[in-house]
Amino acid sequence: MPEFNFKQYHIRSMNAGSAEERAAINQELKDFYASLSEEDQKSFNEQLQTFLVKEMGRLRSDYEAIKGGIKE
């Protein structure tokens, strides 16, 4: 079962210079997914879910840290 590097797509997308470039990166990921076997697609989906949960947790933690540091 291959390990998928979602972070590379995430970083490239965040640094994209335009909406068109971001769309091209997303299409590249979709094309890659379509080229996988059914078994690898299942693994891809599971690993993607794990990546997204970790990223959302990290973002929430960052947000809470920033929010907590702001005095009103």
PQR file with spaces between the fields and no chain letter, atoms N, CA, C, O and H, PARSE charges and radii, in Angstrom:
ATOM       1  N    MET     1       0.842   -1.166    0.000 -0.4000 1.5000
ATOM       2  CA   MET     1       0.000    0.000    0.000 -0.0000 2.0000
ATOM       3  C    MET     1       0.899    1.245    0.000  0.5500 1.7000
ATOM       4  O    MET     1       1.704    1.418    0.915 -0.5500 1.4000
ATOM       5  N    PRO     2       0.774    2.092   -0.991 -0.5600 1.5000
ATOM       6  CA   PRO     2       1.636    3.274   -1.069  0.2800 2.0000
ATOM       7  C    PRO     2       1.235    4.348   -0.058  0.5500 1.7000
ATOM       8  O    PRO     2       0.080    4.441    0.356 -0.5500 1.4000
ATOM       9  N    GLU     3       2.214    5.145    0.322 -0.4000 1.5000
ATOM      10  CA   GLU     3       1.969    6.319    1.163 -0.0000 2.0000
ATOM      11  C    GLU     3       1.832    7.518    0.224  0.5500 1.7000
ATOM      12  O    GLU     3       2.662    7.715   -0.664 -0.5500 1.4000
ATOM      13  H    GLU     3       3.153    5.070   -0.014  0.4000 1.0000
ATOM      14  N    PHE     4       0.798    8.302    0.421 -0.4000 1.5000
ATOM      15  CA   PHE     4       0.544    9.452   -0.428 -0.0000 2.0000
ATOM      16  C    PHE     4       0.973   10.725    0.292  0.5500 1.7000
ATOM      17  O    PHE     4       0.728   10.881    1.488 -0.5500 1.4000
ATOM      18  H    PHE     4       0.124    8.142    1.142  0.4000 1.0000
ATOM      19  N    ASN     5       1.612   11.630   -0.437 -0.4000 1.5000
ATOM      20  CA   ASN     5       2.130   12.864    0.139 -0.0000 2.0000
ATOM      21  C    ASN     5       1.168   14.012   -0.170  0.5500 1.7000
ATOM      22  O    ASN     5       1.350   14.751   -1.137 -0.5500 1.4000
ATOM      23  H    ASN     5       1.811   11.503   -1.409  0.4000 1.0000
ATOM      24  N    PHE     6       0.154   14.144    0.663 -0.4000 1.5000
ATOM      25  CA   PHE     6      -0.838   15.203    0.453 -0.0000 2.0000
ATOM      26  C    PHE     6      -0.273   16.576    0.774  0.5500 1.7000
ATOM      27  O    PHE     6      -0.719   17.587    0.232 -0.5500 1.4000
ATOM      28  H    PHE     6       0.006   13.543    1.449  0.4000 1.0000
ATOM      29  N    LYS     7       0.707   16.600    1.656 -0.4000 1.5000
ATOM      30  CA   LYS     7       1.283   17.884    2.059 -0.0000 2.0000
ATOM      31  C    LYS     7       1.890   18.616    0.862  0.5500 1.7000
ATOM      32  O    LYS     7       1.805   19.842    0.782 -0.5500 1.4000
ATOM      33  H    LYS     7       1.070   15.778    2.097  0.4000 1.0000
ATOM      34  N    GLN     8       2.501   17.881   -0.065 -0.4000 1.5000
ATOM      35  CA   GLN     8       3.110   18.543   -1.224 -0.0000 2.0000
ATOM      36  C    GLN     8       2.050   19.254   -2.063  0.5500 1.7000
ATOM      37  O    GLN     8       2.290   20.356   -2.556 -0.5500 1.4000
ATOM      38  H    GLN     8       2.570   16.885    0.000  0.4000 1.0000
ATOM      39  N    TYR     9       0.893   18.641   -2.227 -0.4000 1.5000
ATOM      40  CA   TYR     9      -0.190   19.281   -2.985 -0.0000 2.0000
ATOM      41  C    TYR     9      -0.761   20.463   -2.195  0.5500 1.7000
ATOM      42  O    TYR     9      -1.076   21.508   -2.764 -0.5500 1.4000
ATOM      43  H    TYR     9       0.698   17.746   -1.826  0.4000 1.0000
ATOM      44  N    HIS    10      -0.886   20.283   -0.891 -0.4000 1.5000
ATOM      45  CA   HIS    10      -1.430   21.325   -0.029 -0.0000 2.0000
ATOM      46  C    HIS    10      -0.545   22.578   -0.079  0.5500 1.7000
ATOM      47  O    HIS    10      -1.046   23.691   -0.242 -0.5500 1.4000
ATOM      48  H    HIS    10      -0.629   19.435   -0.429  0.4000 1.0000
ATOM      49  N    ILE    11       0.747   22.391    0.060 -0.4000 1.5000
ATOM      50  CA   ILE    11       1.675   23.523    0.048 -0.0000 2.0000
ATOM      51  C    ILE    11       1.690   24.188   -1.321  0.5500 1.7000
ATOM      52  O    ILE    11       1.673   25.415   -1.417 -0.5500 1.4000
ATOM      53  H    ILE    11       1.153   21.487    0.192  0.4000 1.0000
ATOM      54  N    ARG    12       1.723   23.382   -2.384 -0.4000 1.5000
ATOM      55  CA   ARG    12       1.694   23.957   -3.727 -0.0000 2.0000
ATOM      56  C    ARG    12       0.422   24.761   -3.948  0.5500 1.7000
ATOM      57  O    ARG    12       0.461   25.833   -4.552 -0.5500 1.4000
ATOM      58  H    ARG    12       1.737   22.385   -2.307  0.4000 1.0000
ATOM      59  N    SER    13      -0.696   24.256   -3.468 -0.4000 1.5000
ATOM      60  CA   SER    13      -1.972   24.953   -3.626 -0.0000 2.0000
ATOM      61  C    SER    13      -1.991   26.260   -2.838  0.5500 1.7000
ATOM      62  O    SER    13      -2.470   27.282   -3.330 -0.5500 1.4000
ATOM      63  H    SER    13      -0.728   23.385   -2.978  0.4000 1.0000
ATOM      64  N    MET    14      -1.467   26.223   -1.614 -0.4000 1.5000
ATOM      65  CA   MET    14      -1.419   27.441   -0.797 -0.0000 2.0000
ATOM      66  C    MET    14      -0.550   28.513   -1.448  0.5500 1.7000
ATOM      67  O    MET    14      -0.832   29.705   -1.330 -0.5500 1.4000
ATOM      68  H    MET    14      -1.078   25.393   -1.214  0.4000 1.0000
ATOM      69  N    ASN    15       0.504   28.086   -2.133 -0.4000 1.5000
ATOM      70  CA   ASN    15       1.442   29.027   -2.744 -0.0000 2.0000
ATOM      71  C    ASN    15       1.118   29.349   -4.199  0.5500 1.7000
ATOM      72  O    ASN    15       1.866   30.070   -4.859 -0.5500 1.4000
ATOM      73  H    ASN    15       0.733   27.118   -2.230  0.4000 1.0000
ATOM      74  N    ALA    16       0.020   28.823   -4.690 -0.4000 1.5000
ATOM      75  CA   ALA    16      -0.358   29.075   -6.088 -0.0000 2.0000
ATOM      76  C    ALA    16      -0.535   30.576   -6.315  0.5500 1.7000
ATOM      77  O    ALA    16      -1.047   31.294   -5.456 -0.5500 1.4000
ATOM      78  H    ALA    16      -0.588   28.238   -4.154  0.4000 1.0000
ATOM      79  N    GLY    17      -0.105   31.027   -7.479 -0.4000 1.5000
ATOM      80  CA   GLY    17      -0.165   32.443   -7.800 -0.0000 2.0000
ATOM      81  C    GLY    17      -1.508   32.906   -8.325  0.5500 1.7000
ATOM      82  O    GLY    17      -1.761   34.106   -8.426 -0.5500 1.4000
ATOM      83  H    GLY    17       0.311   30.444   -8.177  0.4000 1.0000
ATOM      84  N    SER    18      -2.374   31.954   -8.661 -0.4000 1.5000
ATOM      85  CA   SER    18      -3.676   32.323   -9.218 -0.0000 2.0000
ATOM      86  C    SER    18      -4.671   31.195   -8.995  0.5500 1.7000
ATOM      87  O    SER    18      -4.299   30.071   -8.656 -0.5500 1.4000
ATOM      88  H    SER    18      -2.168   30.979   -8.579  0.4000 1.0000
ATOM      89  N    ALA    19      -5.929   31.515   -9.191 -0.4000 1.5000
ATOM      90  CA   ALA    19      -6.983   30.497   -9.090 -0.0000 2.0000
ATOM      91  C    ALA    19      -6.791   29.433  -10.166  0.5500 1.7000
ATOM      92  O    ALA    19      -7.092   28.261   -9.942 -0.5500 1.4000
ATOM      93  H    ALA    19      -6.231   32.428   -9.467  0.4000 1.0000
ATOM      94  N    GLU    20      -6.294   29.834  -11.324 -0.4000 1.5000
ATOM      95  CA   GLU    20      -6.064   28.883  -12.417 -0.0000 2.0000
ATOM      96  C    GLU    20      -4.970   27.887  -12.043  0.5500 1.7000
ATOM      97  O    GLU    20      -5.088   26.692  -12.316 -0.5500 1.4000
ATOM      98  H    GLU    20      -6.049   30.786  -11.506  0.4000 1.0000
ATOM      99  N    GLU    21      -3.909   28.387  -11.418 -0.4000 1.5000
ATOM     100  CA   GLU    21      -2.826   27.497  -10.999 -0.0000 2.0000
ATOM     101  C    GLU    21      -3.326   26.533   -9.930  0.5500 1.7000
ATOM     102  O    GLU    21      -2.982   25.351   -9.952 -0.5500 1.4000
ATOM     103  H    GLU    21      -3.814   29.357  -11.197  0.4000 1.0000
ATOM     104  N    ARG    22      -4.133   27.027   -8.996 -0.4000 1.5000
ATOM     105  CA   ARG    22      -4.706   26.174   -7.946 -0.0000 2.0000
ATOM     106  C    ARG    22      -5.607   25.102   -8.577  0.5500 1.7000
ATOM     107  O    ARG    22      -5.577   23.941   -8.168 -0.5500 1.4000
ATOM     108  H    ARG    22      -4.413   27.987   -8.979  0.4000 1.0000
ATOM     109  N    ALA    23      -6.402   25.498   -9.568 -0.4000 1.5000
ATOM     110  CA   ALA    23      -7.286   24.545  -10.255 -0.0000 2.0000
ATOM     111  C    ALA    23      -6.462   23.475  -10.977  0.5500 1.7000
ATOM     112  O    ALA    23      -6.847   22.306  -10.999 -0.5500 1.4000
ATOM     113  H    ALA    23      -6.426   26.441   -9.900  0.4000 1.0000
ATOM     114  N    ALA    24      -5.333   23.871  -11.565 -0.4000 1.5000
ATOM     115  CA   ALA    24      -4.467   22.910  -12.255 -0.0000 2.0000
ATOM     116  C    ALA    24      -3.878   21.902  -11.272  0.5500 1.7000
ATOM     117  O    ALA    24      -3.766   20.718  -11.588 -0.5500 1.4000
ATOM     118  H    ALA    24      -5.021   24.820  -11.547  0.4000 1.0000
ATOM     119  N    ILE    25      -3.506   22.366  -10.090 -0.4000 1.5000
ATOM     120  CA   ILE    25      -2.967   21.468   -9.057 -0.0000 2.0000
ATOM     121  C    ILE    25      -4.055   20.493   -8.601  0.5500 1.7000
ATOM     122  O    ILE    25      -3.797   19.300   -8.439 -0.5500 1.4000
ATOM     123  H    ILE    25      -3.597   23.328   -9.833  0.4000 1.0000
ATOM     124  N    ASN    26      -5.260   21.002   -8.398 -0.4000 1.5000
ATOM     125  CA   ASN    26      -6.377   20.129   -8.016 -0.0000 2.0000
ATOM     126  C    ASN    26      -6.668   19.098   -9.092  0.5500 1.7000
ATOM     127  O    ASN    26      -6.948   17.939   -8.787 -0.5500 1.4000
ATOM     128  H    ASN    26      -5.470   21.971   -8.530  0.4000 1.0000
ATOM     129  N    GLN    27      -6.604   19.517  -10.357 -0.4000 1.5000
ATOM     130  CA   GLN    27      -6.845   18.587  -11.455 -0.0000 2.0000
ATOM     131  C    GLN    27      -5.755   17.522  -11.513  0.5500 1.7000
ATOM     132  O    GLN    27      -6.033   16.355  -11.788 -0.5500 1.4000
ATOM     133  H    GLN    27      -6.377   20.458  -10.605  0.4000 1.0000
ATOM     134  N    GLU    28      -4.527   17.924  -11.255 -0.4000 1.5000
ATOM     135  CA   GLU    28      -3.411   16.975  -11.214 -0.0000 2.0000
ATOM     136  C    GLU    28      -3.673   15.903  -10.158  0.5500 1.7000
ATOM     137  O    GLU    28      -3.439   14.718  -10.399 -0.5500 1.4000
ATOM     138  H    GLU    28      -4.301   18.873  -11.031  0.4000 1.0000
ATOM     139  N    LEU    29      -4.154   16.317   -9.000 -0.4000 1.5000
ATOM     140  CA   LEU    29      -4.453   15.367   -7.925 -0.0000 2.0000
ATOM     141  C    LEU    29      -5.619   14.455   -8.312  0.5500 1.7000
ATOM     142  O    LEU    29      -5.592   13.256   -8.033 -0.5500 1.4000
ATOM     143  H    LEU    29      -4.344   17.279   -8.804  0.4000 1.0000
ATOM     144  N    LYS    30      -6.644   15.024   -8.956 -0.4000 1.5000
ATOM     145  CA   LYS    30      -7.779   14.210   -9.412 -0.0000 2.0000
ATOM     146  C    LYS    30      -7.349   13.195  -10.460  0.5500 1.7000
ATOM     147  O    LYS    30      -7.792   12.047  -10.437 -0.5500 1.4000
ATOM     148  H    LYS    30      -6.667   15.998   -9.183  0.4000 1.0000
ATOM     149  N    ASP    31      -6.485   13.617  -11.380 -0.4000 1.5000
ATOM     150  CA   ASP    31      -5.987   12.707  -12.410 -0.0000 2.0000
ATOM     151  C    ASP    31      -5.161   11.586  -11.788  0.5500 1.7000
ATOM     152  O    ASP    31      -5.260   10.428  -12.193 -0.5500 1.4000
ATOM     153  H    ASP    31      -6.125   14.550  -11.399  0.4000 1.0000
ATOM     154  N    PHE    32      -4.349   11.945  -10.803 -0.4000 1.5000
ATOM     155  CA   PHE    32      -3.556   10.940  -10.101 -0.0000 2.0000
ATOM     156  C    PHE    32      -4.471    9.915   -9.434  0.5500 1.7000
ATOM     157  O    PHE    32      -4.245    8.709   -9.533 -0.5500 1.4000
ATOM     158  H    PHE    32      -4.269   12.886  -10.474  0.4000 1.0000
ATOM     159  N    TYR    33      -5.510   10.413   -8.750 -0.4000 1.5000
ATOM     160  CA   TYR    33      -6.479    9.532   -8.085 -0.0000 2.0000
ATOM     161  C    TYR    33      -7.130    8.589   -9.101  0.5500 1.7000
ATOM     162  O    TYR    33      -7.263    7.392   -8.847 -0.5500 1.4000
ATOM     163  H    TYR    33      -5.693   11.393   -8.670  0.4000 1.0000
ATOM     164  N    ALA    34      -7.527    9.128  -10.231 -0.4000 1.5000
ATOM     165  CA   ALA    34      -8.203    8.323  -11.252 -0.0000 2.0000
ATOM     166  C    ALA    34      -7.291    7.224  -11.801  0.5500 1.7000
ATOM     167  O    ALA    34      -7.773    6.195  -12.274 -0.5500 1.4000
ATOM     168  H    ALA    34      -7.419   10.100  -10.437  0.4000 1.0000
ATOM     169  N    SER    35      -5.987    7.442  -11.738 -0.4000 1.5000
ATOM     170  CA   SER    35      -5.043    6.447  -12.274 -0.0000 2.0000
ATOM     171  C    SER    35      -4.785    5.295  -11.300  0.5500 1.7000
ATOM     172  O    SER    35      -4.160    4.301  -11.668 -0.5500 1.4000
ATOM     173  H    SER    35      -5.596    8.278  -11.354  0.4000 1.0000
ATOM     174  N    LEU    36      -5.260    5.423  -10.072 -0.4000 1.5000
ATOM     175  CA   LEU    36      -5.014    4.403   -9.050 -0.0000 2.0000
ATOM     176  C    LEU    36      -5.976    3.223   -9.188  0.5500 1.7000
ATOM     177  O    LEU    36      -7.078    3.347   -9.722 -0.5500 1.4000
ATOM     178  H    LEU    36      -5.768    6.231   -9.773  0.4000 1.0000
ATOM     179  N    SER    37      -5.523    2.088   -8.692 -0.4000 1.5000
ATOM     180  CA   SER    37      -6.408    0.923   -8.620 -0.0000 2.0000
ATOM     181  C    SER    37      -7.474    1.189   -7.561  0.5500 1.7000
ATOM     182  O    SER    37      -7.339    2.101   -6.745 -0.5500 1.4000
ATOM     183  H    SER    37      -4.628    1.987   -8.258  0.4000 1.0000
ATOM     184  N    GLU    38      -8.528    0.389   -7.583 -0.4000 1.5000
ATOM     185  CA   GLU    38      -9.611    0.554   -6.606 -0.0000 2.0000
ATOM     186  C    GLU    38      -9.083    0.421   -5.177  0.5500 1.7000
ATOM     187  O    GLU    38      -9.487    1.172   -4.290 -0.5500 1.4000
ATOM     188  H    GLU    38      -8.638   -0.352   -8.246  0.4000 1.0000
ATOM     189  N    GLU    39      -8.190   -0.524   -4.961 -0.4000 1.5000
ATOM     190  CA   GLU    39      -7.601   -0.738   -3.632 -0.0000 2.0000
ATOM     191  C    GLU    39      -6.782    0.484   -3.204  0.5500 1.7000
ATOM     192  O    GLU    39      -6.870    0.931   -2.061 -0.5500 1.4000
ATOM     193  H    GLU    39      -7.861   -1.134   -5.682  0.4000 1.0000
ATOM     194  N    ASP    40      -5.985    1.018   -4.137 -0.4000 1.5000
ATOM     195  CA   ASP    40      -5.179    2.196   -3.817 -0.0000 2.0000
ATOM     196  C    ASP    40      -6.043    3.433   -3.633  0.5500 1.7000
ATOM     197  O    ASP    40      -5.694    4.316   -2.850 -0.5500 1.4000
ATOM     198  H    ASP    40      -5.914    0.655   -5.066  0.4000 1.0000
ATOM     199  N    GLN    41      -7.165    3.511   -4.340 -0.4000 1.5000
ATOM     200  CA   GLN    41      -8.082    4.633   -4.140 -0.0000 2.0000
ATOM     201  C    GLN    41      -8.652    4.609   -2.724  0.5500 1.7000
ATOM     202  O    GLN    41      -8.814    5.654   -2.094 -0.5500 1.4000
ATOM     203  H    GLN    41      -7.448    2.793   -4.976  0.4000 1.0000
ATOM     204  N    LYS    42      -8.949    3.426   -2.239 -0.4000 1.5000
ATOM     205  CA   LYS    42      -9.458    3.295   -0.871 -0.0000 2.0000
ATOM     206  C    LYS    42      -8.405    3.774    0.124  0.5500 1.7000
ATOM     207  O    LYS    42      -8.710    4.524    1.052 -0.5500 1.4000
ATOM     208  H    LYS    42      -8.817    2.577   -2.751  0.4000 1.0000
ATOM     209  N    SER    43      -7.178    3.339   -0.076 -0.4000 1.5000
ATOM     210  CA   SER    43      -6.087    3.764    0.792 -0.0000 2.0000
ATOM     211  C    SER    43      -5.870    5.277    0.691  0.5500 1.7000
ATOM     212  O    SER    43      -5.655    5.948    1.700 -0.5500 1.4000
ATOM     213  H    SER    43      -6.931    2.730   -0.829  0.4000 1.0000
ATOM     214  N    PHE    44      -5.928    5.799   -0.517 -0.4000 1.5000
ATOM     215  CA   PHE    44      -5.798    7.239   -0.772 -0.0000 2.0000
ATOM     216  C    PHE    44      -6.841    7.997    0.040  0.5500 1.7000
ATOM     217  O    PHE    44      -6.514    8.965    0.727 -0.5500 1.4000
ATOM     218  H    PHE    44      -6.103    5.253   -1.337  0.4000 1.0000
ATOM     219  N    ASN    45      -8.093    7.560   -0.037 -0.4000 1.5000
ATOM     220  CA   ASN    45      -9.185    8.231    0.680 -0.0000 2.0000
ATOM     221  C    ASN    45      -8.970    8.199    2.190  0.5500 1.7000
ATOM     222  O    ASN    45      -9.200    9.196    2.874 -0.5500 1.4000
ATOM     223  H    ASN    45      -8.358    6.774   -0.595  0.4000 1.0000
ATOM     224  N    GLU    46      -8.530    7.056    2.706 -0.4000 1.5000
ATOM     225  CA   GLU    46      -8.290    6.934    4.137 -0.0000 2.0000
ATOM     226  C    GLU    46      -7.156    7.848    4.584  0.5500 1.7000
ATOM     227  O    GLU    46      -7.254    8.520    5.611 -0.5500 1.4000
ATOM     228  H    GLU    46      -8.343    6.246    2.150  0.4000 1.0000
ATOM     229  N    GLN    47      -6.077    7.867    3.798 -0.4000 1.5000
ATOM     230  CA   GLN    47      -4.941    8.717    4.136 -0.0000 2.0000
ATOM     231  C    GLN    47      -5.305   10.196    3.993  0.5500 1.7000
ATOM     232  O    GLN    47      -4.842   11.024    4.777 -0.5500 1.4000
ATOM     233  H    GLN    47      -5.998    7.321    2.964  0.4000 1.0000
ATOM     234  N    LEU    48      -6.124   10.529    3.006 -0.4000 1.5000
ATOM     235  CA   LEU    48      -6.562   11.912    2.829 -0.0000 2.0000
ATOM     236  C    LEU    48      -7.390   12.366    4.024  0.5500 1.7000
ATOM     237  O    LEU    48      -7.202   13.477    4.520 -0.5500 1.4000
ATOM     238  H    LEU    48      -6.500    9.856    2.369  0.4000 1.0000
ATOM     239  N    GLN    49      -8.297   11.523    4.489 -0.4000 1.5000
ATOM     240  CA   GLN    49      -9.113   11.858    5.655 -0.0000 2.0000
ATOM     241  C    GLN    49      -8.223   12.115    6.873  0.5500 1.7000
ATOM     242  O    GLN    49      -8.443   13.070    7.617 -0.5500 1.4000
ATOM     243  H    GLN    49      -8.450   10.620    4.086  0.4000 1.0000
ATOM     244  N    THR    50      -7.230   11.267    7.069 -0.4000 1.5000
ATOM     245  CA   THR    50      -6.302   11.436    8.186 -0.0000 2.0000
ATOM     246  C    THR    50      -5.544   12.748    8.055  0.5500 1.7000
ATOM     247  O    THR    50      -5.401   13.483    9.032 -0.5500 1.4000
ATOM     248  H    THR    50      -7.051   10.491    6.465  0.4000 1.0000
ATOM     249  N    PHE    51      -5.060   13.046    6.861 -0.4000 1.5000
ATOM     250  CA   PHE    51      -4.339   14.302    6.623 -0.0000 2.0000
ATOM     251  C    PHE    51      -5.230   15.503    6.923  0.5500 1.7000
ATOM     252  O    PHE    51      -4.802   16.445    7.591 -0.5500 1.4000
ATOM     253  H    PHE    51      -5.176   12.449    6.067  0.4000 1.0000
ATOM     254  N    LEU    52      -6.467   15.472    6.432 -0.4000 1.5000
ATOM     255  CA   LEU    52      -7.374   16.602    6.632 -0.0000 2.0000
ATOM     256  C    LEU    52      -7.705   16.815    8.103  0.5500 1.7000
ATOM     257  O    LEU    52      -7.767   17.953    8.569 -0.5500 1.4000
ATOM     258  H    LEU    52      -6.814   14.707    5.889  0.4000 1.0000
ATOM     259  N    VAL    53      -7.915   15.732    8.831 -0.4000 1.5000
ATOM     260  CA   VAL    53      -8.213   15.844   10.258 -0.0000 2.0000
ATOM     261  C    VAL    53      -7.016   16.465   10.989  0.5500 1.7000
ATOM     262  O    VAL    53      -7.190   17.341   11.836 -0.5500 1.4000
ATOM     263  H    VAL    53      -7.865   14.808    8.452  0.4000 1.0000
ATOM     264  N    LYS    54      -5.808   16.010   10.660 -0.4000 1.5000
ATOM     265  CA   LYS    54      -4.611   16.564   11.301 -0.0000 2.0000
ATOM     266  C    LYS    54      -4.446   18.036   10.955  0.5500 1.7000
ATOM     267  O    LYS    54      -4.134   18.844   11.829 -0.5500 1.4000
ATOM     268  H    LYS    54      -5.667   15.298    9.971  0.4000 1.0000
ATOM     269  N    GLU    55      -4.654   18.397    9.683 -0.4000 1.5000
ATOM     270  CA   GLU    55      -4.507   19.794    9.264 -0.0000 2.0000
ATOM     271  C    GLU    55      -5.548   20.679    9.930  0.5500 1.7000
ATOM     272  O    GLU    55      -5.229   21.786   10.364 -0.5500 1.4000
ATOM     273  H    GLU    55      -4.908   17.740    8.973  0.4000 1.0000
ATOM     274  N    MET    56      -6.778   20.213   10.016 -0.4000 1.5000
ATOM     275  CA   MET    56      -7.828   21.004   10.663 -0.0000 2.0000
ATOM     276  C    MET    56      -7.510   21.174   12.145  0.5500 1.7000
ATOM     277  O    MET    56      -7.724   22.249   12.706 -0.5500 1.4000
ATOM     278  H    MET    56      -7.037   19.313    9.664  0.4000 1.0000
ATOM     279  N    GLY    57      -7.008   20.139   12.772 -0.4000 1.5000
ATOM     280  CA   GLY    57      -6.610   20.230   14.173 -0.0000 2.0000
ATOM     281  C    GLY    57      -5.475   21.220   14.362  0.5500 1.7000
ATOM     282  O    GLY    57      -5.481   22.006   15.310 -0.5500 1.4000
ATOM     283  H    GLY    57      -6.834   19.266   12.317  0.4000 1.0000
ATOM     284  N    ARG    58      -4.509   21.183   13.471 -0.4000 1.5000
ATOM     285  CA   ARG    58      -3.387   22.110   13.549 -0.0000 2.0000
ATOM     286  C    ARG    58      -3.862   23.539   13.355  0.5500 1.7000
ATOM     287  O    ARG    58      -3.449   24.438   14.088 -0.5500 1.4000
ATOM     288  H    ARG    58      -4.504   20.545   12.701  0.4000 1.0000
ATOM     289  N    LEU    59      -4.724   23.753   12.374 -0.4000 1.5000
ATOM     290  CA   LEU    59      -5.241   25.097   12.122 -0.0000 2.0000
ATOM     291  C    LEU    59      -6.053   25.609   13.313  0.5500 1.7000
ATOM     292  O    LEU    59      -5.953   26.777   13.691 -0.5500 1.4000
ATOM     293  H    LEU    59      -5.059   23.023   11.779  0.4000 1.0000
ATOM     294  N    ARG    60      -6.846   24.731   13.890 -0.4000 1.5000
ATOM     295  CA   ARG    60      -7.640   25.145   15.051 -0.0000 2.0000
ATOM     296  C    ARG    60      -6.727   25.517   16.219  0.5500 1.7000
ATOM     297  O    ARG    60      -6.959   26.504   16.916 -0.5500 1.4000
ATOM     298  H    ARG    60      -6.927   23.782   13.583  0.4000 1.0000
ATOM     299  N    SER    61      -5.694   24.715   16.416 -0.4000 1.5000
ATOM     300  CA   SER    61      -4.742   25.000   17.484 -0.0000 2.0000
ATOM     301  C    SER    61      -4.057   26.345   17.250  0.5500 1.7000
ATOM     302  O    SER    61      -3.917   27.141   18.179 -0.5500 1.4000
ATOM     303  H    SER    61      -5.505   23.913   15.850  0.4000 1.0000
ATOM     304  N    ASP    62      -3.635   26.598   16.020 -0.4000 1.5000
ATOM     305  CA   ASP    62      -3.017   27.883   15.673 -0.0000 2.0000
ATOM     306  C    ASP    62      -3.992   29.023   15.903  0.5500 1.7000
ATOM     307  O    ASP    62      -3.626   30.057   16.461 -0.5500 1.4000
ATOM     308  H    ASP    62      -3.749   25.951   15.266  0.4000 1.0000
ATOM     309  N    TYR    63      -5.244   28.834   15.471 -0.4000 1.5000
ATOM     310  CA   TYR    63      -6.266   29.863   15.641 -0.0000 2.0000
ATOM     311  C    TYR    63      -6.500   30.167   17.121  0.5500 1.7000
ATOM     312  O    TYR    63      -6.570   31.328   17.524 -0.5500 1.4000
ATOM     313  H    TYR    63      -5.541   27.994   15.017  0.4000 1.0000
ATOM     314  N    GLU    64      -6.619   29.115   17.916 -0.4000 1.5000
ATOM     315  CA   GLU    64      -6.857   29.290   19.346 -0.0000 2.0000
ATOM     316  C    GLU    64      -5.681   30.004   20.001  0.5500 1.7000
ATOM     317  O    GLU    64      -5.881   30.844   20.879 -0.5500 1.4000
ATOM     318  H    GLU    64      -6.562   28.171   17.589  0.4000 1.0000
ATOM     319  N    ALA    65      -4.465   29.683   19.588 -0.4000 1.5000
ATOM     320  CA   ALA    65      -3.280   30.327   20.145 -0.0000 2.0000
ATOM     321  C    ALA    65      -3.270   31.823   19.806  0.5500 1.7000
ATOM     322  O    ALA    65      -2.944   32.661   20.647 -0.5500 1.4000
ATOM     323  H    ALA    65      -4.303   29.001   18.875  0.4000 1.0000
ATOM     324  N    ILE    66      -3.631   32.135   18.570 -0.4000 1.5000
ATOM     325  CA   ILE    66      -3.671   33.541   18.147 -0.0000 2.0000
ATOM     326  C    ILE    66      -4.812   34.255   18.848  0.5500 1.7000
ATOM     327  O    ILE    66      -4.644   35.364   19.356 -0.5500 1.4000
ATOM     328  H    ILE    66      -3.895   31.454   17.887  0.4000 1.0000
ATOM     329  N    LYS    67      -5.957   33.626   18.872 -0.4000 1.5000
ATOM     330  CA   LYS    67      -7.130   34.220   19.514 -0.0000 2.0000
ATOM     331  C    LYS    67      -6.863   34.475   20.998  0.5500 1.7000
ATOM     332  O    LYS    67      -7.252   35.512   21.534 -0.5500 1.4000
ATOM     333  H    LYS    67      -6.094   32.725   18.458  0.4000 1.0000
ATOM     334  N    GLY    68      -6.209   33.540   21.648 -0.4000 1.5000
ATOM     335  CA   GLY    68      -5.893   33.684   23.061 -0.0000 2.0000
ATOM     336  C    GLY    68      -4.880   34.780   23.330  0.5500 1.7000
ATOM     337  O    GLY    68      -4.851   35.346   24.423 -0.5500 1.4000
ATOM     338  H    GLY    68      -5.893   32.697   21.213  0.4000 1.0000
ATOM     339  N    GLY    69      -4.051   35.083   22.345 -0.4000 1.5000
ATOM     340  CA   GLY    69      -3.022   36.111   22.509 -0.0000 2.0000
ATOM     341  C    GLY    69      -3.519   37.514   22.254  0.5500 1.7000
ATOM     342  O    GLY    69      -2.806   38.479   22.531 -0.5500 1.4000
ATOM     343  H    GLY    69      -4.075   34.623   21.457  0.4000 1.0000
ATOM     344  N    ILE    70      -4.741   37.654   21.726 -0.4000 1.5000
ATOM     345  CA   ILE    70      -5.296   38.972   21.416 -0.0000 2.0000
ATOM     346  C    ILE    70      -6.103   39.453   22.604  0.5500 1.7000
ATOM     347  O    ILE    70      -7.058   38.802   23.027 -0.5500 1.4000
ATOM     348  H    ILE    70      -5.320   36.871   21.501  0.4000 1.0000
ATOM     349  N    LYS    71      -5.717   40.580   23.131 -0.4000 1.5000
ATOM     350  CA   LYS    71      -6.449   41.177   24.265 -0.0000 2.0000
ATOM     351  C    LYS    71      -7.379   42.255   23.731  0.5500 1.7000
ATOM     352  O    LYS    71      -6.967   43.128   22.967 -0.5500 1.4000
ATOM     353  H    LYS    71      -4.941   41.109   22.788  0.4000 1.0000
ATOM     354  N    GLU    72      -8.619   42.183   24.137 -0.4000 1.5000
ATOM     355  CA   GLU    72      -9.595   43.184   23.696 -0.0000 2.0000
ATOM     356  C    GLU    72      -9.790   44.224   24.745  0.5500 1.7000
ATOM     357  O    GLU    72     -10.575   45.153   24.556 -0.5500 1.4000
ATOM     358  H    GLU    72      -8.954   41.474   24.758  0.4000 1.0000
